[in-house]
mmCIF file of C-alpha atoms and ligand atoms in Angstrom:
data_model
loop_
_atom_site.group_PDB
_atom_site.id
_atom_site.type_symbol
_atom_site.label_atom_id
_atom_site.label_comp_id
_atom_site.label_asym_id
_atom_site.label_seq_id
_atom_site.Cartn_x
_atom_site.Cartn_y
_atom_site.Cartn_z
ATOM 1 C CA UNK A 1 32.151 16.564 -7.496
ATOM 2 C CA UNK A 2 28.507 17.719 -7.099
ATOM 3 C CA UNK A 3 26.350 14.921 -5.867
ATOM 4 C CA UNK A 4 23.153 14.255 -7.755
ATOM 5 C CA UNK A 5 19.600 13.093 -6.985
ATOM 6 C CA UNK A 6 17.057 11.844 -9.533
ATOM 7 C CA UNK A 7 13.298 12.197 -8.944
ATOM 8 C CA UNK A 8 11.515 10.476 -11.881
ATOM 9 C CA UNK A 9 7.938 11.628 -10.945
ATOM 10 C CA UNK A 10 5.974 14.697 -9.766
ATOM 11 C CA UNK A 11 7.087 14.952 -6.105
ATOM 12 C CA UNK A 12 5.045 17.263 -3.789
ATOM 13 C CA UNK A 13 6.543 20.773 -3.448
ATOM 14 C CA UNK A 14 7.493 20.402 0.219
ATOM 15 C CA UNK A 15 9.877 17.575 -0.746
ATOM 16 C CA UNK A 16 11.249 19.455 -3.747
ATOM 17 C CA UNK A 17 11.991 22.422 -1.497
ATOM 18 C CA UNK A 18 14.130 20.318 0.859
ATOM 19 C CA UNK A 19 16.065 18.897 -2.082
ATOM 20 C CA UNK A 20 16.530 22.321 -3.710
ATOM 21 C CA UNK A 21 17.871 23.727 -0.438
ATOM 22 C CA UNK A 22 20.524 20.970 -0.343
ATOM 23 C CA UNK A 23 23.766 21.486 -2.266
ATOM 24 C CA UNK A 24 22.905 18.493 -4.470
ATOM 25 C CA UNK A 25 22.113 18.711 -8.186
ATOM 26 C CA UNK A 26 18.445 17.623 -8.454
ATOM 27 C CA UNK A 27 16.877 16.238 -11.631
ATOM 28 C CA UNK A 28 13.069 16.061 -11.752
ATOM 29 C CA UNK A 29 12.369 13.735 -14.694
ATOM 30 C CA UNK A 30 8.652 13.559 -15.550
ATOM 31 C CA UNK A 31 5.975 14.827 -17.945
ATOM 32 C CA UNK A 32 3.962 18.069 -17.475
ATOM 33 C CA UNK A 33 1.257 16.157 -15.561
ATOM 34 C CA UNK A 34 3.782 14.102 -13.598
ATOM 35 C CA UNK A 35 3.909 11.322 -16.212
ATOM 36 C CA UNK A 36 6.732 8.981 -15.253
ATOM 37 C CA UNK A 37 9.557 8.157 -17.711
ATOM 38 C CA UNK A 38 9.761 4.862 -19.593
ATOM 39 C CA UNK A 39 12.007 2.090 -18.256
ATOM 40 C CA UNK A 40 14.536 3.006 -20.981
ATOM 41 C CA UNK A 41 14.522 6.702 -20.027
ATOM 42 C CA UNK A 42 14.736 5.826 -16.311
ATOM 43 C CA UNK A 43 17.653 3.427 -16.848
ATOM 44 C CA UNK A 44 19.511 6.061 -18.904
ATOM 45 C CA UNK A 45 18.885 8.757 -16.267
ATOM 46 C CA UNK A 46 20.071 6.495 -13.429
ATOM 47 C CA UNK A 47 23.512 6.389 -15.131
ATOM 48 C CA UNK A 48 23.900 10.078 -14.312
ATOM 49 C CA UNK A 49 22.815 10.242 -10.675
ATOM 50 C CA UNK A 50 23.953 9.159 -7.208
ATOM 51 C CA UNK A 51 20.627 8.618 -5.427
ATOM 52 C CA UNK A 52 17.243 7.679 -6.899
ATOM 53 C CA UNK A 53 13.862 8.633 -5.355
ATOM 54 C CA UNK A 54 11.272 6.448 -7.132
ATOM 55 C CA UNK A 55 7.522 6.676 -6.586
ATOM 56 C CA UNK A 56 6.209 3.641 -4.661
ATOM 57 C CA UNK A 57 4.516 2.185 -7.715
ATOM 58 C CA UNK A 58 7.564 2.684 -10.007
ATOM 59 C CA UNK A 59 9.413 -0.612 -10.702
ATOM 60 C CA UNK A 60 13.160 -0.516 -9.947
ATOM 61 C CA UNK A 61 14.558 -3.814 -11.177
ATOM 62 C CA UNK A 62 18.153 -5.119 -11.064
ATOM 63 C CA UNK A 63 18.700 -3.904 -14.666
ATOM 64 C CA UNK A 64 18.041 -0.299 -13.589
ATOM 65 C CA UNK A 65 20.430 -0.609 -10.628
ATOM 66 C CA UNK A 66 23.120 -2.180 -12.806
ATOM 67 C CA UNK A 67 23.095 0.932 -15.008
ATOM 68 C CA UNK A 68 25.159 2.770 -12.399
ATOM 69 C CA UNK A 69 27.891 0.955 -10.417
ATOM 70 C CA UNK A 70 28.167 3.997 -8.135
ATOM 71 C CA UNK A 71 24.499 4.407 -7.211
ATOM 72 C CA UNK A 72 24.520 5.256 -3.491
ATOM 73 C CA UNK A 73 20.888 4.668 -2.581
ATOM 74 C CA UNK A 74 17.227 4.236 -3.498
ATOM 75 C CA UNK A 75 14.795 6.277 -1.394
ATOM 76 C CA UNK A 76 11.319 4.861 -2.092
ATOM 77 C CA UNK A 77 8.300 7.177 -1.847
ATOM 78 C CA UNK A 78 5.935 4.779 -0.068
ATOM 79 C CA UNK A 79 5.893 2.403 2.906
ATOM 80 C CA UNK A 80 5.490 -0.596 0.615
ATOM 81 C CA UNK A 81 8.630 -1.388 -1.408
ATOM 82 C CA UNK A 82 7.596 -4.405 -3.484
ATOM 83 C CA UNK A 83 8.336 -2.185 -6.523
ATOM 84 C CA UNK A 84 12.058 -2.523 -5.780
ATOM 85 C CA UNK A 85 14.217 -5.651 -6.187
ATOM 86 C CA UNK A 86 15.627 -5.310 -2.688
ATOM 87 C CA UNK A 87 17.526 -8.606 -2.860
ATOM 88 C CA UNK A 88 19.528 -7.310 -5.832
ATOM 89 C CA UNK A 89 20.015 -3.919 -4.175
ATOM 90 C CA UNK A 90 21.522 -5.603 -1.104
ATOM 91 C CA UNK A 91 23.737 -7.818 -3.280
ATOM 92 C CA UNK A 92 24.912 -4.734 -5.181
ATOM 93 C CA UNK A 93 25.535 -2.780 -1.951
ATOM 94 C CA UNK A 94 22.727 -0.261 -2.488
ATOM 95 C CA UNK A 95 20.746 0.825 0.590
ATOM 96 C CA UNK A 96 16.967 1.098 0.142
ATOM 97 C CA UNK A 97 14.622 3.211 2.290
ATOM 98 C CA UNK A 98 10.854 3.683 2.600
ATOM 99 C CA UNK A 99 8.465 6.193 4.226
ATOM 100 C CA UNK A 100 6.779 4.390 7.134
ATOM 101 C CA UNK A 101 4.670 5.963 9.887
ATOM 102 C CA UNK A 102 3.662 9.242 8.252
ATOM 103 C CA UNK A 103 0.908 7.551 6.205
ATOM 104 C CA UNK A 104 -0.365 5.089 8.842
ATOM 105 C CA UNK A 105 -3.405 7.007 10.077
ATOM 106 C CA UNK A 106 -4.339 8.328 6.616
ATOM 107 C CA UNK A 107 -4.312 4.846 5.090
ATOM 108 C CA UNK A 108 -6.256 3.415 8.038
ATOM 109 C CA UNK A 109 -8.849 6.165 7.514
ATOM 110 C CA UNK A 110 -9.228 5.166 3.879
ATOM 111 C CA UNK A 111 -9.566 1.463 4.807
ATOM 112 C CA UNK A 112 -12.409 2.404 7.127
ATOM 113 C CA UNK A 113 -14.027 4.699 4.596
ATOM 114 C CA UNK A 114 -13.904 1.865 2.059
ATOM 115 C CA UNK A 115 -15.323 -0.600 4.597
ATOM 116 C CA UNK A 116 -18.210 1.695 5.454
ATOM 117 C CA UNK A 117 -18.853 2.685 1.821
ATOM 118 C CA UNK A 118 -18.949 -0.973 0.787
ATOM 119 C CA UNK A 119 -21.133 -2.123 3.698
ATOM 120 C CA UNK A 120 -23.695 0.669 3.172
ATOM 121 C CA UNK A 121 -23.619 0.894 -0.672
ATOM 122 C CA UNK A 122 -22.543 4.574 -0.402
ATOM 123 C CA UNK A 123 -21.137 5.050 -3.952
ATOM 124 C CA UNK A 124 -23.998 3.144 -5.587
ATOM 125 C CA UNK A 125 -26.676 5.000 -3.578
ATOM 126 C CA UNK A 126 -24.937 8.315 -4.303
ATOM 127 C CA UNK A 127 -24.961 7.654 -8.064
ATOM 128 C CA UNK A 128 -28.629 6.548 -7.863
ATOM 129 C CA UNK A 129 -29.612 9.782 -6.090
ATOM 130 C CA UNK A 130 -27.205 12.020 -7.996
ATOM 131 C CA UNK A 131 -28.403 10.753 -11.395
ATOM 132 C CA UNK A 132 -32.039 11.491 -10.602
ATOM 133 C CA UNK A 133 -33.069 7.815 -10.560
ATOM 134 C CA UNK A 134 -34.698 8.301 -7.136
ATOM 135 C CA UNK A 135 -38.181 9.166 -8.281
ATOM 136 C CA UNK A 136 -40.376 7.944 -5.411
ATOM 137 C CA UNK A 137 -40.007 7.872 -1.607
ATOM 138 C CA UNK A 138 -38.969 4.314 -0.760
ATOM 139 C CA UNK A 139 -37.629 3.607 -4.246
ATOM 140 C CA UNK A 140 -34.590 1.403 -4.240
ATOM 141 C CA UNK A 141 -33.485 0.709 -0.643
ATOM 142 C CA UNK A 142 -29.775 -0.259 -0.796
ATOM 143 C CA UNK A 143 -30.102 -2.575 2.211
ATOM 144 C CA UNK A 144 -26.644 -2.547 3.749
ATOM 145 C CA UNK A 145 -24.730 -4.557 6.311
ATOM 146 C CA UNK A 146 -24.234 -3.290 9.832
ATOM 147 C CA UNK A 147 -20.722 -2.331 10.893
ATOM 148 C CA UNK A 148 -21.766 -1.648 14.475
ATOM 149 C CA UNK A 149 -23.900 -4.047 16.562
ATOM 150 C CA UNK A 150 -27.057 -3.047 14.669
ATOM 151 C CA UNK A 151 -30.684 -3.564 15.794
ATOM 152 C CA UNK A 152 -30.048 -7.074 17.148
ATOM 153 C CA UNK A 153 -27.068 -5.771 19.130
ATOM 154 C CA UNK A 154 -24.681 -8.396 17.633
ATOM 155 C CA UNK A 155 -21.096 -7.085 17.639
ATOM 156 C CA UNK A 156 -19.465 -7.670 14.238
ATOM 157 C CA UNK A 157 -16.132 -9.438 13.795
ATOM 158 C CA UNK A 158 -13.310 -7.586 12.029
ATOM 159 C CA UNK A 159 -10.526 -9.851 10.726
ATOM 160 C CA UNK A 160 -7.217 -8.046 10.161
ATOM 161 C CA UNK A 161 -4.581 -9.732 7.972
ATOM 162 C CA UNK A 162 -1.203 -8.123 8.776
ATOM 163 C CA UNK A 163 -0.777 -6.393 12.155
ATOM 164 C CA UNK A 164 1.807 -3.760 11.347
ATOM 165 C CA UNK A 165 1.310 -0.024 11.942
ATOM 166 C CA UNK A 166 -1.690 0.293 9.579
ATOM 167 C CA UNK A 167 -3.349 -2.965 10.731
ATOM 168 C CA UNK A 168 -3.055 -1.783 14.342
ATOM 169 C CA UNK A 169 -4.505 1.638 13.431
ATOM 170 C CA UNK A 170 -7.473 -0.097 11.780
ATOM 171 C CA UNK A 171 -7.971 -2.236 14.931
ATOM 172 C CA UNK A 172 -7.989 0.959 17.067
ATOM 173 C CA UNK A 173 -10.739 2.410 14.910
ATOM 174 C CA UNK A 174 -12.881 -0.741 15.272
ATOM 175 C CA UNK A 175 -13.380 -0.051 18.981
ATOM 176 C CA UNK A 176 -15.686 2.859 18.169
ATOM 177 C CA UNK A 177 -17.939 0.336 16.371
ATOM 178 C CA UNK A 178 -17.916 -2.112 19.305
ATOM 179 C CA UNK A 179 -16.395 -4.702 16.966
ATOM 180 C CA UNK A 180 -14.522 -7.838 18.007
ATOM 181 C CA UNK A 181 -11.135 -7.564 16.310
ATOM 182 C CA UNK A 182 -9.155 -10.718 15.425
ATOM 183 C CA UNK A 183 -5.804 -10.591 13.669
ATOM 184 C CA UNK A 184 -3.516 -12.929 11.700
ATOM 185 C CA UNK A 185 0.212 -12.179 11.422
ATOM 186 C CA UNK A 186 2.429 -15.048 12.664
ATOM 187 C CA UNK A 187 5.681 -13.014 13.130
ATOM 188 C CA UNK A 188 3.900 -10.677 15.601
ATOM 189 C CA UNK A 189 1.593 -13.226 17.309
ATOM 190 C CA UNK A 190 2.785 -12.202 20.786
ATOM 191 C CA UNK A 191 2.194 -8.508 20.061
ATOM 192 C CA UNK A 192 -1.372 -9.291 18.897
ATOM 193 C CA UNK A 193 -2.041 -11.345 22.031
ATOM 194 C CA UNK A 194 -0.782 -8.432 24.135
ATOM 195 C CA UNK A 195 -2.941 -5.880 22.296
ATOM 196 C CA UNK A 196 -6.085 -4.904 24.199
ATOM 197 C CA UNK A 197 -9.298 -5.766 22.376
ATOM 198 C CA UNK A 198 -7.557 -7.900 19.715
ATOM 199 C CA UNK A 199 -7.138 -11.697 19.682
ATOM 200 C CA UNK A 200 -4.895 -13.846 17.501
ATOM 201 C CA UNK A 201 -6.438 -16.171 14.941
ATOM 202 C CA UNK A 202 -4.988 -18.419 12.294
ATOM 203 C CA UNK A 203 -5.951 -17.454 8.739
ATOM 204 C CA UNK A 204 -8.644 -20.034 8.050
ATOM 205 C CA UNK A 205 -10.533 -19.356 11.295
ATOM 206 C CA UNK A 206 -10.262 -15.619 10.706
ATOM 207 C CA UNK A 207 -11.797 -16.057 7.233
ATOM 208 C CA UNK A 208 -14.574 -18.318 8.598
ATOM 209 C CA UNK A 209 -15.539 -16.041 11.495
ATOM 210 C CA UNK A 210 -15.128 -12.502 10.154
ATOM 211 C CA UNK A 211 -17.922 -10.223 8.966
ATOM 212 C CA UNK A 212 -15.243 -7.912 7.558
ATOM 213 C CA UNK A 213 -11.748 -8.946 6.416
ATOM 214 C CA UNK A 214 -9.233 -6.118 5.924
ATOM 215 C CA UNK A 215 -5.810 -6.757 4.366
ATOM 216 C CA UNK A 216 -2.763 -4.874 5.717
ATOM 217 C CA UNK A 217 0.191 -7.105 4.950
ATOM 218 C CA UNK A 218 3.114 -6.271 2.602
ATOM 219 C CA UNK A 219 3.390 -8.029 -0.763
ATOM 220 C CA UNK A 220 6.037 -10.754 -0.517
ATOM 221 C CA UNK A 221 6.562 -14.190 -2.065
ATOM 222 C CA UNK A 222 4.684 -15.609 0.952
ATOM 223 C CA UNK A 223 1.683 -13.240 0.714
ATOM 224 C CA UNK A 224 1.252 -13.389 -3.076
ATOM 225 C CA UNK A 225 -2.294 -14.728 -3.673
ATOM 226 C CA UNK A 226 -2.654 -15.349 0.067
ATOM 227 C CA UNK A 227 -6.389 -14.897 -0.588
ATOM 228 C CA UNK A 228 -7.428 -17.152 -3.465
ATOM 229 C CA UNK A 229 -10.453 -19.276 -4.412
ATOM 230 C CA UNK A 230 -10.062 -21.605 -1.394
ATOM 231 C CA UNK A 231 -9.749 -18.747 1.094
ATOM 232 C CA UNK A 232 -12.659 -16.808 -0.405
ATOM 233 C CA UNK A 233 -14.666 -20.041 -0.177
ATOM 234 C CA UNK A 234 -14.109 -20.103 3.598
ATOM 235 C CA UNK A 235 -15.628 -16.654 4.061
ATOM 236 C CA UNK A 236 -19.286 -16.061 5.055
ATOM 237 C CA UNK A 237 -21.706 -15.229 2.190
ATOM 238 C CA UNK A 238 -22.462 -12.029 4.166
ATOM 239 C CA UNK A 239 -18.788 -11.100 4.562
ATOM 240 C CA UNK A 240 -16.990 -8.116 3.013
ATOM 241 C CA UNK A 241 -13.329 -8.074 1.878
ATOM 242 C CA UNK A 242 -11.311 -4.819 2.009
ATOM 243 C CA UNK A 243 -7.873 -4.433 0.392
ATOM 244 C CA UNK A 244 -5.854 -1.226 0.825
ATOM 245 C CA UNK A 245 -2.486 -3.064 0.975
ATOM 246 C CA UNK A 246 -1.303 -4.597 -2.324
ATOM 247 C CA UNK A 247 -3.403 -6.056 -5.154
ATOM 248 C CA UNK A 248 -1.478 -9.324 -5.708
ATOM 249 C CA UNK A 249 -2.174 -10.442 -2.135
ATOM 250 C CA UNK A 250 -5.599 -11.341 -3.554
ATOM 251 C CA UNK A 251 -6.180 -13.543 -6.607
ATOM 252 C CA UNK A 252 -8.293 -10.907 -8.362
ATOM 253 C CA UNK A 253 -9.773 -13.352 -10.915
ATOM 254 C CA UNK A 254 -10.943 -15.619 -8.070
ATOM 255 C CA UNK A 255 -12.368 -12.565 -6.304
ATOM 256 C CA UNK A 256 -14.405 -11.558 -9.372
ATOM 257 C CA UNK A 257 -15.801 -15.097 -9.428
ATOM 258 C CA UNK A 258 -16.657 -15.070 -5.715
ATOM 259 C CA UNK A 259 -18.407 -11.686 -6.035
ATOM 260 C CA UNK A 260 -20.329 -12.749 -9.135
ATOM 261 C CA UNK A 261 -21.504 -15.977 -7.448
ATOM 262 C CA UNK A 262 -22.210 -14.076 -4.192
ATOM 263 C CA UNK A 263 -19.817 -16.428 -2.347
ATOM 264 C CA UNK A 264 -19.070 -13.243 -0.358
ATOM 265 C CA UNK A 265 -21.317 -10.180 -0.117
ATOM 266 C CA UNK A 266 -18.994 -7.468 -1.444
ATOM 267 C CA UNK A 267 -15.463 -6.129 -1.721
ATOM 268 C CA UNK A 268 -13.865 -2.693 -1.376
ATOM 269 C CA UNK A 269 -10.561 -2.330 -3.258
ATOM 270 C CA UNK A 270 -7.949 0.443 -3.412
ATOM 271 C CA UNK A 271 -5.234 -1.740 -4.963
ATOM 272 C CA UNK A 272 -5.149 -4.198 -7.863
ATOM 273 C CA UNK A 273 -2.957 -6.966 -9.354
ATOM 274 C CA UNK A 274 -1.889 -5.001 -12.448
ATOM 275 C CA UNK A 275 -2.570 -1.355 -11.597
ATOM 276 C CA UNK A 276 -4.045 0.621 -13.225
ATOM 277 C CA UNK A 277 -5.517 -2.269 -15.256
ATOM 278 C CA UNK A 278 -8.469 -4.040 -13.571
ATOM 279 C CA UNK A 279 -9.325 -7.735 -13.958
ATOM 280 C CA UNK A 280 -12.100 -8.117 -16.586
ATOM 281 C CA UNK A 281 -15.545 -8.272 -14.942
ATOM 282 C CA UNK A 282 -14.574 -6.281 -11.850
ATOM 283 C CA UNK A 283 -16.221 -3.090 -13.119
ATOM 284 C CA UNK A 284 -19.382 -5.009 -14.052
ATOM 285 C CA UNK A 285 -20.037 -5.943 -10.411
ATOM 286 C CA UNK A 286 -22.546 -3.962 -8.324
ATOM 287 C CA UNK A 287 -21.090 -5.406 -5.108
ATOM 288 C CA UNK A 288 -17.589 -3.938 -5.590
ATOM 289 C CA UNK A 289 -16.385 -0.473 -4.574
ATOM 290 C CA UNK A 290 -13.249 0.446 -6.533
ATOM 291 C CA UNK A 291 -10.760 3.244 -5.721
ATOM 292 C CA UNK A 292 -7.545 4.243 -7.618
ATOM 293 C CA UNK A 293 -4.854 3.553 -4.957
ATOM 294 C CA UNK A 294 -5.527 6.648 -2.858
ATOM 295 C CA UNK A 295 -4.780 5.134 0.579
ATOM 296 C CA UNK A 296 -2.290 7.821 1.532
ATOM 297 C CA UNK A 297 -3.746 10.541 -0.678
ATOM 298 C CA UNK A 298 -4.079 13.608 1.500
ATOM 299 C CA UNK A 299 -1.970 16.734 0.879
ATOM 300 C CA UNK A 300 -0.548 16.615 4.383
ATOM 301 C CA UNK A 301 0.429 12.943 4.297
ATOM 302 C CA UNK A 302 1.748 12.866 0.738
ATOM 303 C CA UNK A 303 3.762 15.983 1.659
ATOM 304 C CA UNK A 304 5.239 14.340 4.742
ATOM 305 C CA UNK A 305 6.069 11.236 2.690
ATOM 306 C CA UNK A 306 8.061 13.521 0.374
ATOM 307 C CA UNK A 307 9.868 15.064 3.361
ATOM 308 C CA UNK A 308 10.864 11.631 4.673
ATOM 309 C CA UNK A 309 11.966 10.408 1.219
ATOM 310 C CA UNK A 310 14.026 13.586 0.666
ATOM 311 C CA UNK A 311 15.708 13.238 4.074
ATOM 312 C CA UNK A 312 16.494 9.556 3.437
ATOM 313 C CA UNK A 313 17.962 10.478 0.029
ATOM 314 C CA UNK A 314 20.164 13.272 1.392
ATOM 315 C CA UNK A 315 21.480 11.016 4.158
ATOM 316 C CA UNK A 316 22.465 8.318 1.626
ATOM 317 C CA UNK A 317 23.999 10.959 -0.626
ATOM 318 C CA UNK A 318 26.338 11.902 2.219
ATOM 319 C CA UNK A 319 27.158 8.222 2.819
ATOM 320 C CA UNK A 320 25.288 8.347 6.140
ATOM 321 C CA UNK A 321 22.947 5.599 7.440
ATOM 322 C CA UNK A 322 19.407 6.766 6.598
ATOM 323 C CA UNK A 323 16.543 6.595 9.147
ATOM 324 C CA UNK A 324 14.178 4.281 7.261
ATOM 325 C CA UNK A 325 16.455 1.537 5.913
ATOM 326 C CA UNK A 326 14.709 -1.666 4.743
ATOM 327 C CA UNK A 327 17.871 -3.698 3.942
ATOM 328 C CA UNK A 328 20.202 -2.924 6.876
ATOM 329 C CA UNK A 329 22.303 -5.990 5.976
ATOM 330 C CA UNK A 330 23.711 -3.836 3.152
ATOM 331 C CA UNK A 331 25.924 -1.937 5.591
ATOM 332 C CA UNK A 332 28.060 -5.058 6.031
ATOM 333 C CA UNK A 333 28.598 -5.371 2.253
ATOM 334 C CA UNK A 334 32.026 -4.298 0.899
ATOM 335 C CA UNK A 335 30.222 -3.100 -2.206
ATOM 336 C CA UNK A 336 28.310 -0.602 -0.050
ATOM 337 C CA UNK A 337 31.539 0.766 1.436
ATOM 338 C CA UNK A 338 33.012 1.077 -2.077
ATOM 339 C CA UNK A 339 29.957 2.987 -3.278
ATOM 340 C CA UNK A 340 30.241 5.532 -0.455
ATOM 341 C CA UNK A 341 33.983 5.827 -1.081
ATOM 342 C CA UNK A 342 35.095 4.114 2.150
HETATM 343 C C1 8YV B 401 1.738 5.353 -2.270
HETATM 344 C C2 8YV B 401 1.535 3.236 -0.985
HETATM 345 O O1 8YV B 401 0.740 6.040 -2.844
HETATM 346 O O2 8YV B 401 3.014 3.895 0.671
HETATM 347 C C3 8YV B 401 2.624 2.973 -0.031
HETATM 348 O O3 8YV B 401 3.085 1.812 0.047
HETATM 349 O O4 8YV B 401 1.050 2.362 -1.591
HETATM 350 C C4 8YV B 401 1.080 4.596 -1.193
HETATM 351 O O5 8YV B 401 1.278 5.362 -0.067
HETATM 352 C C5 8YV B 401 2.332 4.664 -3.353
HETATM 353 O O6 8YV B 401 3.394 3.994 -2.838
HETATM 354 C C6 8YV B 401 2.774 5.645 -4.416
HETATM 355 O O7 8YV B 401 3.909 6.234 -4.113
#
């Protein structure tokens, strides 16, 4: 029987091509502009497929998985997989994959761009100039914060929360700015201590000492609201918070309060608690730079993410162990063996 793959969003062409070239029956289920299907439409479509390739922001709950007792795999398009109920997938014997590595440098670039844009008021100064408000030499000055040592030659401290591939790539980039990098990520404390130019710090000290705090940890039960009112209160009034990881790691309401009361200087965000909805008040703040989750958004990288997701999907379709498994325990489950007909 022909094996089937469901892609419920507008996947880049390079990924589509790989899927089309396979012998599988491919269903691309989305609107003319890539609009994703409703939960009801997705659940119905999952009944008639063998492997699902969801977009990284597309929720795949237990109910969706339960719609098809023979689903062979879920190949997530994204390195983060908090959109998928992985615990249920493992229980049900469904392998789940992600697309790590290919987006590391691109996302680290965006974190840096956001850090620099926020520190030097780039979007605000651009709009001021672009809109013709700049009438006189001098005019508004947009006094920024140094990223490098600045006139007083004081190296700045970059605090990195989460020292995985992207956190490490951000640390590498900080060397060019002569920054002192400190990192918090208990499971990889020894790796941090071994990394040249980076020292380990517990979270509170990192928040107290850092001029810039950049978040690069996955969203888990443990990291949900890791940065709340108390943590923001520990930061310097001149400090800047950058989040290109996952919105719910930060208590967004508390952040709006801290920015309004200038408890911290500014924030640069690419992710939010309830994307694409923003917490009320966030767009009223001059000291916030807001981007629409474009961390990995380059043609090359989004294309390579599609290649990796397609390869993971085809491997699971053939009952093979895919490269980027996130729940390897599933291979021990009898349910998994049943699903792949073993
Ligand atoms: C994706 C991301 O844009 O990889 C991730 O975890 O957040 C981004 O690269 C997002 O997952 C949409 O697919």
